[in-house]
Each structure stands twice: as structure tokens, then as C-alpha cells.
Amino acid sequence: MNNSSTASLALLGGQPEITTRGGHFAWPPIDSRDIEAVTRQLMDAVSIPGRAGIVAELEDALATWLGVRYVVTTCTGTAALHSMYAAAGIGPGDEVLVPALTFHATATPLLHLGARPVLVDVDDDGQLNLDAATGLVSPRTKALVAVHLWGLPENADALAAFAGEHDVILLEDGSHAHGASWGGRLVGTYGRAAAFSLNGPKPLSAGEGGFVATDDTELYYRLLLHGQYNKRCRTEIPSGHPLAKFATTGQGLKLRIHPLAAALARAQLPRLEGYLTGRATCAERICAVLENVPGLRTPRLDPAARASWYTLPLRYESAALGGLPLARFLAAVHAEGAMAVDHPGSTRPLGDHPLFRAPREMIPHYPGAQDPVLGECRGAARVHASTLKLPVWHRPEDSAFADAYAAALAKVARHHKELL
Ligand SMILES: *Cc1c(COP(=O)(O)O)cnc(C)c1O
């Protein structure tokens, strides 16, 4: 790391702030406990058809951690969302309110269920704009899905009030926000059910995986019938239940988690709390440096909110830097060696994607006459266009990276005139 912060920009031939090459941020952190757990699982069982072994252990641990009755693991977060929507009874003709700014998989399973995503704009903090949502409620509105974007939790009280007032099912996509909370209420326990990804970079990682959490017994049976079959369904759904006759096949999909992935997530879970505490310290450290840097706005966190800091979203204010385009600013930041600063690519306004603009060209059975409601969603466009993401490290020994990244950003902002 370089302390010559008054030197000229690396993009213009000066000394870069960071000279350590590549690999500044890696996730998940793997240590001997993970290696031991996965190796033990490898020797024990690599396929688990019932609710047994490591799959049962992981589901029990997740349910205890969240304080919910049921958890069903899946092969991906996308599959978890698909199962959650199906189990909540969402189908053709149903409208589901979805934030306009999220990763596409929050909404793509709805298309496969024949339901209609209705995009709701976000406010300047990237949170769901409930006034906009109110204006989009119709007699067909069945559910609202909350996404805790970048790990900053949505307001649990406001969402519950909205769901109650409009009689819609409150669902969550917690994929950025394992362990985040609002007023002490954990993300994943706000509503009827919550889906989480356990994908590689997520705060809790199985490499690949996901799960759904719920207290609702009926919804739980339907989760099982969506992505599990035979043994699990036969042992967990009471034989007298009207759906028990489908136990052998379920819906015929198979969305099971891999036991080696389950072993990794199970080994990681006890460390999640430490990751979150470390990340919060790191985020505070970066924000303290950037708070007073013109052109960069640090995230506002309500006192009731605890973030998971999946990433640190900065807002780039071009006007404060003489109109310097974000791309030019980012190129200068990268030249300083802060390679892990990023403008979000796939997490973007959903209305940008051809899949939501022309769903039938891709999904032939998508019902006619109910195209997704895309709206204007200027908030989502504005927030996306001006967001820069930073990695948030969790180990004290990585604080030098956090400091160097903050210094690199501050340096480019301070020297912005040279780039105009
Ligand atoms: C990662 C992610 C998903 C999809 O999860 P996969 O495990 O990659 O299928 C869905 N929603 C959000 C918000 C995500 O970040």
C-alpha cells in the first residue's frame, strides 16, 4: 500500500495507491473446519434422499438460528425462490409486487409459474418505495417480495403494515442479508416465508445452494412437493393430508441440495455472527474515511437496522465532481489498484432485461395478455446508475485493504479535475 496520497493519479501515470496484485477479496473463507466437514461428508454420504444426515442437521441449525419451524434446503437460491412462490400458491393471473432493482432471480421464477411480476420502484436508499407499491396494488395482487438489497434490511414494521393493509402475502428474498435484522427481527422472519441463496459469495455460503424458511405447515408441505419427492414427502407429509397422494412424485422437479454443499454451509453457520461483526467494523472504517469526500455518499443505516454488509454500496454523485462520468471515475479507481470496486452488472433494474420485456420469446408457455408491469422506475435507474460496490472484509488483519480502498477512492475524488 502506498501513502503518497498527494501524488497524481495512477491513471495519469502516477503511483497507484495499491500495489498488491489480484485476489483482494475472497469468499467464503475456508479453513480446516470446512475441509474436515466436507471430507467427513464425502466419506459418509454424497447423496441423501430423505431428511437425514447433514441435510437434516443443516435444516435444523438454520431453523434454530432463524427461530422458525421449518427449513427446506434447495440446490440454489433460484430454486428456493421458485419453491417458495409455488408453495405460497402463486400461479397464473396472480400479480406479485417485486422491487424494480434486484438480481433477476428474485422475479424470474414468477414467469415460470405464469404469474405477473409488477415492478415497484425503489427510493433513494434502494429500499422498496411503499407509496409506489400502494399505487400498484390491484385485486389480483397476491404477494409482495422484499429484497434486502446489498444486505441493508428493509423496514420490517412498514412491510408488515403494508401487507396487512392490502391483504397480500409478505415474502422475502434474503439472499444478500443472512443475519441482517430490523428492530431485532431477523431477515427471513418478516413474513409468511423467506428464500435465501447459499451461493458462493453470499454472506452464508454452501458454494451452491439455497433454502426456504417458514412457520406455515401447509406451505412447508407444498415446498416439499415442489422440489423434493418420494422419501422426504412420504415421511414428512401426514398420510391423511389431501396432498399426500402426490408424495411419490411431488411436482416432478428435483431441487435437492448436494450433501457436500450442505456440509460446507453447516460448517460456516457458526461463524456467520463473527463474519457480520467483522464486516460491520470494516464498513464503519471505510465509511468514516469516505463520509466527507465530495462525490461519494456512504449508505444511511437506520438505527433499527443491522446490515449483513454483503457489499458496501456507495452512491456516486457525478455533479459534485464536475460531471465526471462514473465509468471514468471507476477506471481511475481501478488504476489505483482497487480492482474489487465494481459497478453492479447483473443486479440492475429488471425492466432492462429482455426476459421481462418479451417473456414469451423465451418462455413460450408464459400466459398472453399479462406482460410484466415494468413501469417507469426512475428511482431504480438512478440508484443503479450511480452505485459503486465495495467488498467488506471481516478479518481485522484485512483492515489495511479497507483503508487502502478508502484511500484510493478518496484520492480519485480529490483529483477529479485532472480527469475532466
Ligand atoms: C444470488 C441471488 C439469487 C439467486 O441465488 P442462486 O443461489 O444464485 O440461484 C436470488 N436473489 C438474490 C437477491 C440474489 O442475490
Coordinates of C-alpha atoms and ligand atoms in Angstrom, one line a residue:
M1 CA 0.0 0.0 0.0
N2 CA 1.2 3.5 -0.9
N3 CA 0.8 6.6 1.3
S4 CA 1.6 9.2 -1.3
S5 CA -2.0 10.4 -1.5
T6 CA -1.0 13.8 -2.9
A7 CA 0.8 12.2 -5.9
S8 CA -1.0 12.3 -9.2
L9 CA -3.5 9.7 -10.3
A10 CA -2.2 6.3 -11.4
L11 CA -4.5 6.5 -14.5
L12 CA -2.4 9.6 -15.5
G13 CA 1.0 8.0 -14.8
G14 CA 1.2 8.5 -11.0
Q15 CA 1.9 5.9 -8.3
P16 CA -1.0 3.5 -7.6
E17 CA -2.4 3.5 -4.1
I18 CA -2.4 -0.3 -4.0
T19 CA 0.3 -2.4 -5.5
T20 CA -0.7 -5.8 -4.1
R21 CA -1.9 -7.8 -7.1
G22 CA -5.3 -9.5 -7.5
G23 CA -7.3 -11.6 -5.0
H24 CA -8.0 -8.7 -2.7
F25 CA -11.3 -10.3 -1.6
A26 CA -12.2 -14.0 -1.5
W27 CA -15.3 -15.6 -0.2
P28 CA -16.2 -17.8 1.6
P29 CA -13.3 -18.1 4.0
I30 CA -12.2 -21.7 4.0
D31 CA -10.3 -23.2 6.9
S32 CA -9.5 -26.6 8.4
R33 CA -13.1 -26.9 9.9
D34 CA -14.6 -26.7 6.4
I35 CA -12.1 -29.1 4.9
E36 CA -12.7 -31.5 7.8
A37 CA -16.6 -31.2 7.5
V38 CA -16.6 -31.7 3.7
T39 CA -14.2 -34.5 3.8
R40 CA -16.1 -36.3 6.5
Q41 CA -19.3 -35.9 4.4
L42 CA -17.5 -37.2 1.4
M43 CA -16.8 -40.4 3.2
D44 CA -20.2 -40.6 4.8
A45 CA -22.8 -39.9 2.0
V46 CA -22.8 -38.0 -1.2
S47 CA -26.5 -38.4 -1.9
I48 CA -29.2 -38.1 0.7
P49 CA -32.7 -38.8 -0.5
G50 CA -34.6 -38.3 2.8
R51 CA -34.5 -35.6 5.5
A52 CA -31.4 -37.2 7.1
G53 CA -27.8 -36.8 7.8
I54 CA -26.2 -33.4 7.0
V55 CA -29.3 -32.2 5.2
A56 CA -31.4 -32.6 8.4
E57 CA -28.6 -31.2 10.5
L58 CA -28.3 -28.1 8.3
E59 CA -32.0 -27.5 8.2
D60 CA -32.3 -27.9 12.0
A61 CA -29.4 -25.5 12.5
L62 CA -30.9 -22.9 10.1
A63 CA -34.4 -23.2 11.7
T64 CA -32.9 -22.8 15.2
W65 CA -30.8 -19.8 14.1
L66 CA -33.8 -18.0 12.5
G67 CA -36.3 -19.2 15.1
V68 CA -38.7 -20.7 12.5
R69 CA -40.4 -24.1 12.5
Y70 CA -39.4 -25.3 9.1
V71 CA -36.5 -25.0 6.7
V72 CA -36.2 -26.8 3.4
T73 CA -32.8 -26.7 1.6
T74 CA -32.5 -26.5 -2.2
C75 CA -29.8 -26.7 -4.9
T76 CA -29.8 -22.9 -5.5
G77 CA -31.4 -19.7 -4.3
T78 CA -33.2 -19.5 -7.5
A79 CA -34.8 -22.9 -6.8
A80 CA -35.6 -21.8 -3.3
L81 CA -37.5 -18.7 -4.7
H82 CA -39.3 -21.0 -7.2
S83 CA -40.4 -23.4 -4.5
M84 CA -41.4 -20.6 -2.2
Y85 CA -43.6 -18.9 -4.8
A86 CA -45.2 -22.2 -5.8
A87 CA -45.8 -23.2 -2.2
A88 CA -47.4 -19.8 -1.5
G89 CA -49.9 -20.7 -4.2
I90 CA -48.8 -18.1 -6.7
G91 CA -49.9 -19.0 -10.2
P92 CA -51.4 -17.8 -13.5
G93 CA -53.1 -14.4 -13.2
D94 CA -51.6 -13.6 -9.8
E95 CA -49.6 -10.3 -9.5
V96 CA -46.6 -10.1 -7.3
L97 CA -45.0 -6.8 -6.3
V98 CA -41.2 -7.1 -6.8
P99 CA -38.6 -4.4 -6.3
A100 CA -37.5 -3.0 -9.6
L101 CA -33.9 -3.1 -8.5
T102 CA -32.7 -6.6 -7.6
F103 CA -31.0 -9.7 -9.0
H104 CA -33.2 -11.1 -11.8
A105 CA -33.8 -14.4 -10.0
T106 CA -36.0 -12.6 -7.4
A107 CA -38.6 -12.5 -10.1
T108 CA -37.8 -15.0 -12.9
P109 CA -39.4 -18.0 -11.1
L110 CA -42.7 -16.0 -11.2
L111 CA -42.6 -16.1 -15.0
H112 CA -42.3 -19.9 -14.9
L113 CA -45.3 -20.1 -12.6
G114 CA -47.3 -17.9 -15.1
A115 CA -47.6 -15.1 -12.5
R116 CA -47.1 -11.5 -13.3
P117 CA -44.2 -9.6 -11.8
V118 CA -45.2 -6.0 -11.0
L119 CA -42.1 -3.9 -10.6
V120 CA -42.1 -1.4 -7.7
D121 CA -39.7 1.5 -7.8
V122 CA -37.1 1.9 -5.0
D123 CA -36.4 5.0 -3.0
D124 CA -33.1 6.9 -3.0
D125 CA -31.7 4.4 -0.5
G126 CA -32.6 1.5 -2.8
Q127 CA -35.3 0.4 -0.4
L128 CA -38.8 -0.5 -1.7
N129 CA -40.9 2.6 -2.2
L130 CA -44.2 1.6 -0.4
D131 CA -46.1 4.6 -1.8
A132 CA -45.3 3.3 -5.3
A133 CA -46.3 -0.2 -4.2
T134 CA -49.6 1.2 -2.9
G135 CA -50.4 2.7 -6.3
L136 CA -49.8 -0.7 -8.0
V137 CA -52.0 -2.9 -5.8
S138 CA -54.9 -4.4 -7.7
P139 CA -57.5 -7.1 -6.9
R140 CA -55.0 -9.6 -8.4
T141 CA -52.1 -8.7 -6.2
K142 CA -51.3 -11.8 -4.2
A143 CA -47.9 -11.1 -2.7
L144 CA -45.1 -8.7 -2.1
V145 CA -41.5 -9.8 -2.0
A146 CA -38.9 -7.9 -0.1
V147 CA -35.3 -7.9 -1.1
H148 CA -32.8 -6.6 1.4
L149 CA -30.5 -5.2 -1.2
W150 CA -26.8 -5.4 -0.5
G151 CA -27.7 -6.7 2.9
L152 CA -29.3 -3.4 4.1
P153 CA -32.5 -4.7 5.7
E154 CA -35.9 -3.4 4.7
N155 CA -38.2 -1.9 7.3
A156 CA -40.0 -4.9 8.8
D157 CA -42.7 -2.8 10.5
A158 CA -43.6 -0.9 7.4
L159 CA -43.7 -4.0 5.3
A160 CA -45.9 -5.9 7.7
A161 CA -48.2 -2.9 7.9
F162 CA -48.4 -2.8 4.1
A163 CA -49.1 -6.5 3.8
G164 CA -51.8 -6.3 6.5
E165 CA -53.5 -3.2 5.0
H166 CA -53.6 -4.6 1.5
D167 CA -54.1 -8.3 2.4
V168 CA -51.1 -9.5 0.4
I169 CA -48.7 -12.3 1.4
L170 CA -45.3 -10.9 2.6
L171 CA -42.4 -12.9 1.2
E172 CA -38.7 -12.3 1.4
D173 CA -35.6 -12.9 -0.8
G174 CA -32.9 -12.8 1.9
S175 CA -30.1 -13.7 -0.4
H176 CA -27.9 -10.7 0.4
A177 CA -28.9 -10.5 4.0
H178 CA -28.3 -13.6 6.2
G179 CA -28.2 -12.3 9.7
A180 CA -29.3 -8.8 8.9
S181 CA -32.2 -7.5 11.1
W182 CA -34.7 -4.7 11.7
G183 CA -35.6 -3.9 15.3
G184 CA -34.0 -7.2 16.3
R185 CA -36.2 -9.1 13.8
L186 CA -34.0 -11.3 11.6
V187 CA -34.4 -11.1 7.8
G188 CA -36.2 -14.2 6.9
T189 CA -38.8 -14.0 9.6
Y190 CA -40.7 -10.9 8.4
G191 CA -43.4 -12.6 6.5
R192 CA -45.1 -15.9 5.5
A193 CA -41.9 -17.4 4.1
A194 CA -38.4 -16.4 3.0
A195 CA -36.0 -17.7 0.4
F196 CA -32.2 -17.5 0.7
S197 CA -29.3 -18.2 -1.7
L198 CA -26.3 -20.0 -0.3
N199 CA -24.3 -19.3 -3.5
G200 CA -20.6 -18.7 -3.4
P201 CA -20.2 -15.0 -2.5
K202 CA -23.3 -14.8 -0.3
P203 CA -22.8 -14.0 3.4
L204 CA -23.6 -17.6 4.2
S205 CA -22.2 -19.9 1.5
A206 CA -22.6 -23.5 0.5
G207 CA -20.8 -22.8 -2.8
E208 CA -24.1 -23.6 -4.4
G209 CA -27.4 -24.0 -2.5
G210 CA -30.4 -22.3 -1.0
F211 CA -33.2 -22.7 1.4
V212 CA -36.7 -21.6 2.3
A213 CA -37.8 -20.8 5.9
T214 CA -41.4 -20.7 7.1
D215 CA -43.6 -21.2 10.1
D216 CA -46.5 -22.2 7.9
T217 CA -47.1 -26.0 8.0
E218 CA -49.2 -26.1 4.8
L219 CA -46.7 -24.0 2.9
Y220 CA -44.0 -26.4 4.2
Y221 CA -45.8 -29.4 2.7
R222 CA -46.1 -27.6 -0.6
L223 CA -42.4 -26.7 -0.5
L224 CA -41.6 -30.4 -0.2
L225 CA -43.9 -31.3 -3.0
H226 CA -42.4 -28.7 -5.3
G227 CA -38.7 -29.7 -5.2
Q228 CA -38.4 -32.9 -3.2
Y229 CA -40.1 -36.2 -3.8
N230 CA -40.7 -39.7 -2.6
K231 CA -38.9 -40.4 0.7
R232 CA -38.9 -36.9 2.1
C233 CA -42.5 -36.2 1.1
R234 CA -43.7 -39.6 2.3
T235 CA -42.1 -39.2 5.8
E236 CA -42.9 -35.6 6.3
I237 CA -46.4 -35.1 4.9
P238 CA -49.0 -36.8 7.1
S239 CA -50.7 -39.7 5.2
G240 CA -54.2 -38.2 5.8
H241 CA -53.3 -34.9 4.1
P242 CA -55.1 -34.3 0.8
L243 CA -51.8 -33.8 -1.0
A244 CA -50.2 -36.9 0.4
K245 CA -51.2 -38.9 -2.6
F246 CA -48.6 -36.9 -4.6
A247 CA -45.8 -37.8 -2.3
T248 CA -44.1 -40.3 -4.6
T249 CA -43.6 -37.7 -7.4
G250 CA -44.3 -34.3 -5.9
Q251 CA -44.5 -31.9 -8.8
G252 CA -41.7 -33.9 -10.5
L253 CA -39.0 -31.4 -10.0
K254 CA -35.9 -32.3 -8.1
L255 CA -34.2 -29.3 -6.4
R256 CA -32.2 -31.0 -3.6
I257 CA -29.1 -29.6 -2.1
H258 CA -25.8 -31.5 -2.6
P259 CA -24.6 -33.1 0.7
L260 CA -21.1 -31.7 0.3
A261 CA -22.6 -28.2 -0.1
A262 CA -24.8 -28.8 3.0
A263 CA -21.7 -29.8 4.9
L264 CA -19.9 -26.5 3.9
A265 CA -22.9 -24.4 4.9
R266 CA -23.3 -26.2 8.2
A267 CA -19.6 -25.6 9.0
Q268 CA -19.9 -21.9 8.0
L269 CA -23.1 -21.2 10.0
P270 CA -21.5 -20.9 13.5
R271 CA -19.0 -18.4 12.1
L272 CA -21.7 -16.2 10.4
E273 CA -22.1 -14.0 13.5
G274 CA -18.3 -13.3 13.6
Y275 CA -18.3 -12.5 9.9
L276 CA -21.1 -10.0 10.4
T277 CA -19.5 -8.3 13.3
G278 CA -16.2 -8.1 11.5
R279 CA -17.8 -6.7 8.4
A280 CA -19.7 -4.1 10.4
T281 CA -16.4 -2.8 11.8
C282 CA -14.9 -2.7 8.4
A283 CA -17.8 -0.9 6.8
E284 CA -17.7 1.7 9.6
R285 CA -14.0 2.1 9.0
I286 CA -14.4 2.7 5.2
C287 CA -17.4 5.0 5.8
A288 CA -15.5 7.1 8.3
V289 CA -13.0 7.9 5.6
L290 CA -15.4 8.5 2.8
E291 CA -18.1 10.4 4.7
N292 CA -16.7 13.8 3.9
V293 CA -15.4 13.0 0.5
P294 CA -17.4 15.1 -2.1
G295 CA -18.9 12.9 -4.8
L296 CA -19.3 9.8 -2.7
R297 CA -22.2 9.1 -0.5
T298 CA -22.0 6.4 2.1
P299 CA -25.1 4.3 2.9
R300 CA -27.5 5.5 5.5
L301 CA -28.4 2.9 8.1
D302 CA -31.5 3.3 10.3
P303 CA -30.7 2.9 14.0
A304 CA -33.2 -0.1 14.0
A305 CA -31.2 -1.8 11.2
R306 CA -28.4 -4.3 11.3
A307 CA -26.8 -4.9 7.9
S308 CA -25.1 -8.0 6.7
W309 CA -22.8 -5.8 4.6
Y310 CA -22.9 -8.3 1.7
T311 CA -21.3 -5.3 -0.1
L312 CA -20.9 -1.6 0.7
P313 CA -23.0 0.4 -1.8
L314 CA -21.6 3.9 -2.4
R315 CA -23.6 6.4 -4.3
Y316 CA -21.5 8.3 -6.9
E317 CA -22.5 11.9 -7.3
S318 CA -21.1 13.0 -10.6
A319 CA -22.4 16.6 -10.2
A320 CA -20.2 17.1 -7.2
L321 CA -17.2 16.1 -9.2
G322 CA -17.7 18.4 -12.2
G323 CA -19.9 15.9 -14.1
L324 CA -17.1 13.3 -14.3
P325 CA -18.8 10.1 -15.6
L326 CA -18.9 7.1 -13.3
A327 CA -17.1 4.9 -15.8
R328 CA -14.1 7.3 -15.9
F329 CA -14.1 7.6 -12.1
L330 CA -14.1 3.8 -11.8
A331 CA -11.3 3.4 -14.4
A332 CA -9.2 5.7 -12.3
V333 CA -10.1 3.8 -9.1
H334 CA -9.1 0.5 -10.8
A335 CA -5.8 2.1 -12.0
E336 CA -5.1 2.9 -8.3
G337 CA -5.2 -0.9 -7.8
A338 CA -8.6 -1.0 -6.1
M339 CA -9.7 -3.7 -8.6
A340 CA -12.6 -5.1 -6.4
V341 CA -14.6 -1.8 -6.7
D342 CA -17.4 -2.6 -9.0
H343 CA -20.5 -1.1 -10.8
P344 CA -23.3 -3.6 -10.4
G345 CA -23.9 -5.6 -13.6
S346 CA -26.5 -8.3 -13.1
T347 CA -28.2 -6.6 -10.2
R348 CA -29.9 -3.9 -12.2
P349 CA -33.4 -2.6 -13.0
L350 CA -35.3 -5.6 -14.0
G351 CA -37.0 -3.7 -16.8
D352 CA -33.7 -3.6 -18.6
H353 CA -33.8 -7.3 -19.2
P354 CA -35.3 -8.6 -22.5
L355 CA -36.7 -11.6 -20.4
F356 CA -39.1 -9.2 -18.6
R357 CA -39.8 -7.1 -21.8
A358 CA -40.6 -10.1 -24.0
P359 CA -41.1 -13.1 -21.8
R360 CA -42.9 -15.2 -24.4
E361 CA -40.0 -15.1 -26.7
M362 CA -38.0 -17.0 -24.1
I363 CA -40.8 -18.9 -22.2
P364 CA -43.4 -20.0 -24.7
H365 CA -46.0 -21.1 -22.2
Y366 CA -46.0 -17.7 -20.4
P367 CA -49.6 -16.6 -20.5
G368 CA -50.6 -13.9 -23.0
A369 CA -52.2 -10.6 -22.1
Q370 CA -50.4 -10.2 -18.8
D371 CA -46.9 -8.9 -19.6
P372 CA -44.9 -7.9 -16.6
V373 CA -45.7 -4.4 -15.3
L374 CA -42.4 -2.6 -15.8
G375 CA -43.5 1.0 -15.1
E376 CA -41.0 3.9 -15.2
C377 CA -39.0 3.1 -12.1
R378 CA -36.8 6.2 -12.3
G379 CA -35.6 5.6 -8.8
A380 CA -34.2 2.1 -9.6
A381 CA -32.5 3.5 -12.8
R382 CA -31.0 6.4 -10.8
V383 CA -29.8 4.3 -7.9
H384 CA -28.3 1.6 -10.2
A385 CA -26.6 4.1 -12.5
S386 CA -24.8 5.8 -9.5
T387 CA -23.9 2.8 -7.4
L388 CA -20.4 1.6 -6.7
K389 CA -19.9 -1.6 -4.7
L390 CA -17.0 -2.2 -2.4
P391 CA -16.1 -5.5 -0.8
V392 CA -16.4 -5.6 3.0
W393 CA -13.7 -7.6 4.7
H394 CA -14.5 -9.4 8.0
R395 CA -11.0 -10.0 9.5
P396 CA -9.1 -7.4 11.5
E397 CA -6.0 -8.3 9.6
D398 CA -7.6 -7.1 6.3
S399 CA -8.2 -3.6 7.7
A400 CA -5.2 -2.5 5.6
F401 CA -7.2 -3.4 2.5
A402 CA -10.2 -1.5 3.7
D403 CA -8.0 1.6 4.4
A404 CA -6.3 1.3 1.1
Y405 CA -9.5 1.0 -0.8
A406 CA -11.0 4.0 1.0
A407 CA -7.8 6.0 0.3
A408 CA -7.9 5.1 -3.4
L409 CA -11.5 6.3 -3.7
A410 CA -10.7 9.5 -1.8
K411 CA -7.6 10.1 -3.9
V412 CA -9.5 9.9 -7.2
A413 CA -12.3 12.1 -5.9
R414 CA -9.8 14.7 -4.7
H415 CA -8.0 14.7 -8.1
H416 CA -11.2 14.5 -10.2
K417 CA -10.4 17.8 -12.0
E418 CA -7.4 16.1 -13.7
L419 CA -9.8 13.6 -15.3
L420 CA -12.3 16.1 -16.7
Ligands
LIG1 C1 -27.9 -14.8 -5.6 C2 -29.3 -14.3 -5.6 C3 -30.3 -15.1 -6.0 C4 -30.1 -16.4 -6.7 O1 -29.5 -17.3 -5.9 P1 -28.6 -18.5 -6.6 O2 -28.2 -19.3 -5.5 O3 -27.5 -17.9 -7.4 O4 -29.6 -19.2 -7.5 C5 -31.6 -14.6 -5.9 N1 -31.8 -13.3 -5.4 C6 -30.8 -12.6 -5.0 C7 -31.2 -11.2 -4.4 C8 -29.5 -13.0 -5.1 O5 -28.5 -12.2 -4.7

